[in-house]
Amino acid sequence: MKQSAGLVLYRFRDDVVEVLLGHMGGPLWARKDAGGWTIPKGEVEPGEDGHAAALREFAEELGVPAPAAEAPDLDLGTVRQRAGKLVAAWAREADLDVAAISSNTFALEWPPRSGRMQEFPELDRAGWFSLARARGLVVAGQVPLLDRLEELLARSTADAEPPNATPPNVAPPGAAPETDPDGPPGT
């Protein structure tokens, strides 16, 4: 069974999470928008670490290395796409100018049965999309990866928020200060 690995770049714009997707290249995807987008991903080579493969494939498919991460990448787990391919993915908070991409290419006989081989980019363009919009564009088997990213980010935001409880030994606003059980100082 084929194993692929990918990297989901995400960023925050006006408190909205956006993810980077690539539109699949070639004549079969040229007119398809919904379901024609993917996370940058590709096959894991025998003996290769999945995360290393995700970073390699990102660079190959977009023509630029993945931007440096300030925090460890988030493990989004593995999903099975409709054709049976397993895709493991990681998420990294970073920004990237999509105008800078230059995808690698693949050869395809086109038109079919013509005997003519043509080169096409694996990804013909890339874009940043809100998670809600990305769910409608990405191939169906990758939607759970976006859901997992959203869950992990929501969890980390909730963990980072300070509790609403009043710290110990501090009176809530408007309350009378506690009296010292030992009496005033010096007694």
PDB file of N, CA, C and O in Angstrom, residues 111-146:
ATOM      1  N   PRO A 111      -2.867  14.442 -25.783  1.00  0.00           N
ATOM      2  CA  PRO A 111      -4.130  13.791 -25.451  1.00  0.00           C
ATOM      3  C   PRO A 111      -3.975  12.261 -25.350  1.00  0.00           C
ATOM      4  O   PRO A 111      -3.016  11.702 -25.866  1.00  0.00           O
ATOM      5  N   PRO A 112      -4.930  11.632 -24.666  1.00  0.00           N
ATOM      6  CA  PRO A 112      -4.861  10.178 -24.481  1.00  0.00           C
ATOM      7  C   PRO A 112      -4.713   9.444 -25.822  1.00  0.00           C
ATOM      8  O   PRO A 112      -5.312   9.838 -26.820  1.00  0.00           O
ATOM      9  N   ARG A 113      -3.897   8.381 -25.802  1.00  0.00           N
ATOM     10  CA  ARG A 113      -3.635   7.523 -26.962  1.00  0.00           C
ATOM     11  C   ARG A 113      -3.060   8.274 -28.169  1.00  0.00           C
ATOM     12  O   ARG A 113      -3.182   7.839 -29.299  1.00  0.00           O
ATOM     13  N   SER A 114      -2.452   9.428 -27.916  1.00  0.00           N
ATOM     14  CA  SER A 114      -1.855  10.212 -29.005  1.00  0.00           C
ATOM     15  C   SER A 114      -0.391   9.851 -29.228  1.00  0.00           C
ATOM     16  O   SER A 114       0.183  10.198 -30.257  1.00  0.00           O
ATOM     17  N   GLY A 115       0.217   9.196 -28.226  1.00  0.00           N
ATOM     18  CA  GLY A 115       1.631   8.901 -28.305  1.00  0.00           C
ATOM     19  C   GLY A 115       2.509  10.102 -27.974  1.00  0.00           C
ATOM     20  O   GLY A 115       3.726  10.020 -28.016  1.00  0.00           O
ATOM     21  N   ARG A 116       1.898  11.239 -27.650  1.00  0.00           N
ATOM     22  CA  ARG A 116       2.629  12.470 -27.313  1.00  0.00           C
ATOM     23  C   ARG A 116       2.734  12.640 -25.807  1.00  0.00           C
ATOM     24  O   ARG A 116       1.722  12.689 -25.117  1.00  0.00           O
ATOM     25  N   MET A 117       3.948  12.696 -25.292  1.00  0.00           N
ATOM     26  CA  MET A 117       4.155  12.920 -23.859  1.00  0.00           C
ATOM     27  C   MET A 117       4.321  14.414 -23.616  1.00  0.00           C
ATOM     28  O   MET A 117       5.038  15.094 -24.359  1.00  0.00           O
ATOM     29  N   GLN A 118       3.624  14.900 -22.588  1.00  0.00           N
ATOM     30  CA  GLN A 118       3.732  16.306 -22.212  1.00  0.00           C
ATOM     31  C   GLN A 118       4.073  16.405 -20.738  1.00  0.00           C
ATOM     32  O   GLN A 118       3.733  15.518 -19.947  1.00  0.00           O
ATOM     33  N   GLU A 119       4.739  17.497 -20.362  1.00  0.00           N
ATOM     34  CA  GLU A 119       5.089  17.773 -18.967  1.00  0.00           C
ATOM     35  C   GLU A 119       4.046  18.712 -18.375  1.00  0.00           C
ATOM     36  O   GLU A 119       3.642  19.689 -19.014  1.00  0.00           O
ATOM     37  N   PHE A 120       3.645  18.401 -17.132  1.00  0.00           N
ATOM     38  CA  PHE A 120       2.688  19.234 -16.409  1.00  0.00           C
ATOM     39  C   PHE A 120       3.192  19.429 -14.979  1.00  0.00           C
ATOM     40  O   PHE A 120       3.831  18.530 -14.417  1.00  0.00           O
ATOM     41  N   PRO A 121       2.910  20.578 -14.363  1.00  0.00           N
ATOM     42  CA  PRO A 121       3.312  20.763 -12.970  1.00  0.00           C
ATOM     43  C   PRO A 121       2.447  19.895 -12.049  1.00  0.00           C
ATOM     44  O   PRO A 121       1.257  19.711 -12.314  1.00  0.00           O
ATOM     45  N   GLU A 122       3.080  19.349 -10.991  1.00  0.00           N
ATOM     46  CA  GLU A 122       2.280  18.582 -10.019  1.00  0.00           C
ATOM     47  C   GLU A 122       1.235  19.477  -9.374  1.00  0.00           C
ATOM     48  O   GLU A 122       0.107  19.053  -9.161  1.00  0.00           O
ATOM     49  N   LEU A 123       1.632  20.697  -9.021  1.00  0.00           N
ATOM     50  CA  LEU A 123       0.704  21.705  -8.500  1.00  0.00           C
ATOM     51  C   LEU A 123       0.800  22.917  -9.405  1.00  0.00           C
ATOM     52  O   LEU A 123       1.887  23.456  -9.593  1.00  0.00           O
ATOM     53  N   ASP A 124      -0.329  23.339  -9.980  1.00  0.00           N
ATOM     54  CA  ASP A 124      -0.251  24.464 -10.909  1.00  0.00           C
ATOM     55  C   ASP A 124      -0.413  25.819 -10.241  1.00  0.00           C
ATOM     56  O   ASP A 124      -0.114  26.851 -10.833  1.00  0.00           O
ATOM     57  N   ARG A 125      -0.877  25.827  -8.987  1.00  0.00           N
ATOM     58  CA  ARG A 125      -0.971  27.060  -8.212  1.00  0.00           C
ATOM     59  C   ARG A 125      -1.199  26.701  -6.751  1.00  0.00           C
ATOM     60  O   ARG A 125      -1.500  25.553  -6.428  1.00  0.00           O
ATOM     61  N   ALA A 126      -1.030  27.674  -5.896  1.00  0.00           N
ATOM     62  CA  ALA A 126      -1.250  27.465  -4.464  1.00  0.00           C
ATOM     63  C   ALA A 126      -2.001  28.671  -3.917  1.00  0.00           C
ATOM     64  O   ALA A 126      -1.991  29.753  -4.529  1.00  0.00           O
ATOM     65  N   GLY A 127      -2.637  28.477  -2.787  1.00  0.00           N
ATOM     66  CA  GLY A 127      -3.373  29.585  -2.179  1.00  0.00           C
ATOM     67  C   GLY A 127      -3.610  29.336  -0.703  1.00  0.00           C
ATOM     68  O   GLY A 127      -3.537  28.199  -0.222  1.00  0.00           O
ATOM     69  N   TRP A 128      -3.901  30.427  -0.007  1.00  0.00           N
ATOM     70  CA  TRP A 128      -4.258  30.379   1.413  1.00  0.00           C
ATOM     71  C   TRP A 128      -5.779  30.441   1.521  1.00  0.00           C
ATOM     72  O   TRP A 128      -6.416  31.285   0.882  1.00  0.00           O
ATOM     73  N   PHE A 129      -6.336  29.543   2.350  1.00  0.00           N
ATOM     74  CA  PHE A 129      -7.784  29.466   2.507  1.00  0.00           C
ATOM     75  C   PHE A 129      -8.144  29.290   3.976  1.00  0.00           C
ATOM     76  O   PHE A 129      -7.433  28.593   4.711  1.00  0.00           O
ATOM     77  N   SER A 130      -9.266  29.881   4.381  1.00  0.00           N
ATOM     78  CA  SER A 130      -9.766  29.622   5.730  1.00  0.00           C
ATOM     79  C   SER A 130     -10.070  28.131   5.830  1.00  0.00           C
ATOM     80  O   SER A 130     -10.291  27.469   4.803  1.00  0.00           O
ATOM     81  N   LEU A 131     -10.074  27.601   7.046  1.00  0.00           N
ATOM     82  CA  LEU A 131     -10.377  26.176   7.201  1.00  0.00           C
ATOM     83  C   LEU A 131     -11.732  25.829   6.607  1.00  0.00           C
ATOM     84  O   LEU A 131     -11.886  24.793   5.959  1.00  0.00           O
ATOM     85  N   ALA A 132     -12.724  26.690   6.797  1.00  0.00           N
ATOM     86  CA  ALA A 132     -14.064  26.416   6.251  1.00  0.00           C
ATOM     87  C   ALA A 132     -14.024  26.319   4.731  1.00  0.00           C
ATOM     88  O   ALA A 132     -14.592  25.395   4.140  1.00  0.00           O
ATOM     89  N   ARG A 133     -13.354  27.244   4.078  1.00  0.00           N
ATOM     90  CA  ARG A 133     -13.263  27.230   2.605  1.00  0.00           C
ATOM     91  C   ARG A 133     -12.409  26.048   2.138  1.00  0.00           C
ATOM     92  O   ARG A 133     -12.728  25.385   1.150  1.00  0.00           O
ATOM     93  N   ALA A 134     -11.312  25.760   2.858  1.00  0.00           N
ATOM     94  CA  ALA A 134     -10.416  24.667   2.472  1.00  0.00           C
ATOM     95  C   ALA A 134     -11.140  23.329   2.486  1.00  0.00           C
ATOM     96  O   ALA A 134     -10.887  22.479   1.632  1.00  0.00           O
ATOM     97  N   ARG A 135     -12.050  23.134   3.434  1.00  0.00           N
ATOM     98  CA  ARG A 135     -12.793  21.865   3.494  1.00  0.00           C
ATOM     99  C   ARG A 135     -13.596  21.619   2.219  1.00  0.00           C
ATOM    100  O   ARG A 135     -13.797  20.474   1.827  1.00  0.00           O
ATOM    101  N   GLY A 136     -14.051  22.660   1.566  1.00  0.00           N
ATOM    102  CA  GLY A 136     -14.813  22.518   0.324  1.00  0.00           C
ATOM    103  C   GLY A 136     -13.947  22.370  -0.918  1.00  0.00           C
ATOM    104  O   GLY A 136     -14.456  22.037  -1.984  1.00  0.00           O
ATOM    105  N   LEU A 137     -12.652  22.632  -0.785  1.00  0.00           N
ATOM    106  CA  LEU A 137     -11.747  22.573  -1.934  1.00  0.00           C
ATOM    107  C   LEU A 137     -10.875  21.326  -1.954  1.00  0.00           C
ATOM    108  O   LEU A 137     -10.599  20.771  -3.014  1.00  0.00           O
ATOM    109  N   VAL A 138     -10.415  20.898  -0.786  1.00  0.00           N
ATOM    110  CA  VAL A 138      -9.459  19.800  -0.688  1.00  0.00           C
ATOM    111  C   VAL A 138     -10.124  18.465  -1.032  1.00  0.00           C
ATOM    112  O   VAL A 138     -11.346  18.318  -0.882  1.00  0.00           O
ATOM    113  N   VAL A 139      -9.314  17.502  -1.512  1.00  0.00           N
ATOM    114  CA  VAL A 139      -9.869  16.174  -1.778  1.00  0.00           C
ATOM    115  C   VAL A 139     -10.498  15.643  -0.487  1.00  0.00           C
ATOM    116  O   VAL A 139      -9.979  15.875   0.617  1.00  0.00           O
ATOM    117  N   ALA A 140     -11.608  14.954  -0.611  1.00  0.00           N
ATOM    118  CA  ALA A 140     -12.412  14.555   0.547  1.00  0.00           C
ATOM    119  C   ALA A 140     -11.621  13.797   1.612  1.00  0.00           C
ATOM    120  O   ALA A 140     -11.831  14.003   2.806  1.00  0.00           O
ATOM    121  N   GLY A 141     -10.704  12.945   1.202  1.00  0.00           N
ATOM    122  CA  GLY A 141      -9.952  12.143   2.161  1.00  0.00           C
ATOM    123  C   GLY A 141      -9.033  12.947   3.061  1.00  0.00           C
ATOM    124  O   GLY A 141      -8.565  12.453   4.089  1.00  0.00           O
ATOM    125  N   GLN A 142      -8.754  14.206   2.710  1.00  0.00           N
ATOM    126  CA  GLN A 142      -7.871  15.043   3.516  1.00  0.00           C
ATOM    127  C   GLN A 142      -8.620  15.963   4.473  1.00  0.00           C
ATOM    128  O   GLN A 142      -8.002  16.603   5.329  1.00  0.00           O
ATOM    129  N   VAL A 143      -9.944  16.035   4.369  1.00  0.00           N
ATOM    130  CA  VAL A 143     -10.726  16.888   5.267  1.00  0.00           C
ATOM    131  C   VAL A 143     -10.472  16.545   6.736  1.00  0.00           C
ATOM    132  O   VAL A 143     -10.320  17.457   7.561  1.00  0.00           O
ATOM    133  N   PRO A 144     -10.375  15.265   7.125  1.00  0.00           N
ATOM    134  CA  PRO A 144     -10.103  14.969   8.543  1.00  0.00           C
ATOM    135  C   PRO A 144      -8.788  15.575   9.050  1.00  0.00           C
ATOM    136  O   PRO A 144      -8.677  15.889  10.237  1.00  0.00           O
ATOM    137  N   LEU A 145      -7.810  15.777   8.177  1.00  0.00           N
ATOM    138  CA  LEU A 145      -6.563  16.418   8.598  1.00  0.00           C
ATOM    139  C   LEU A 145      -6.821  17.866   9.007  1.00  0.00           C
ATOM    140  O   LEU A 145      -6.269  18.358  10.001  1.00  0.00           O
ATOM    141  N   LEU A 146      -7.676  18.552   8.253  1.00  0.00           N
ATOM    142  CA  LEU A 146      -8.033  19.937   8.588  1.00  0.00           C
ATOM    143  C   LEU A 146      -8.831  19.984   9.887  1.00  0.00           C
ATOM    144  O   LEU A 146      -8.633  20.880  10.710  1.00  0.00           O
TER     145      LEU A 146
END
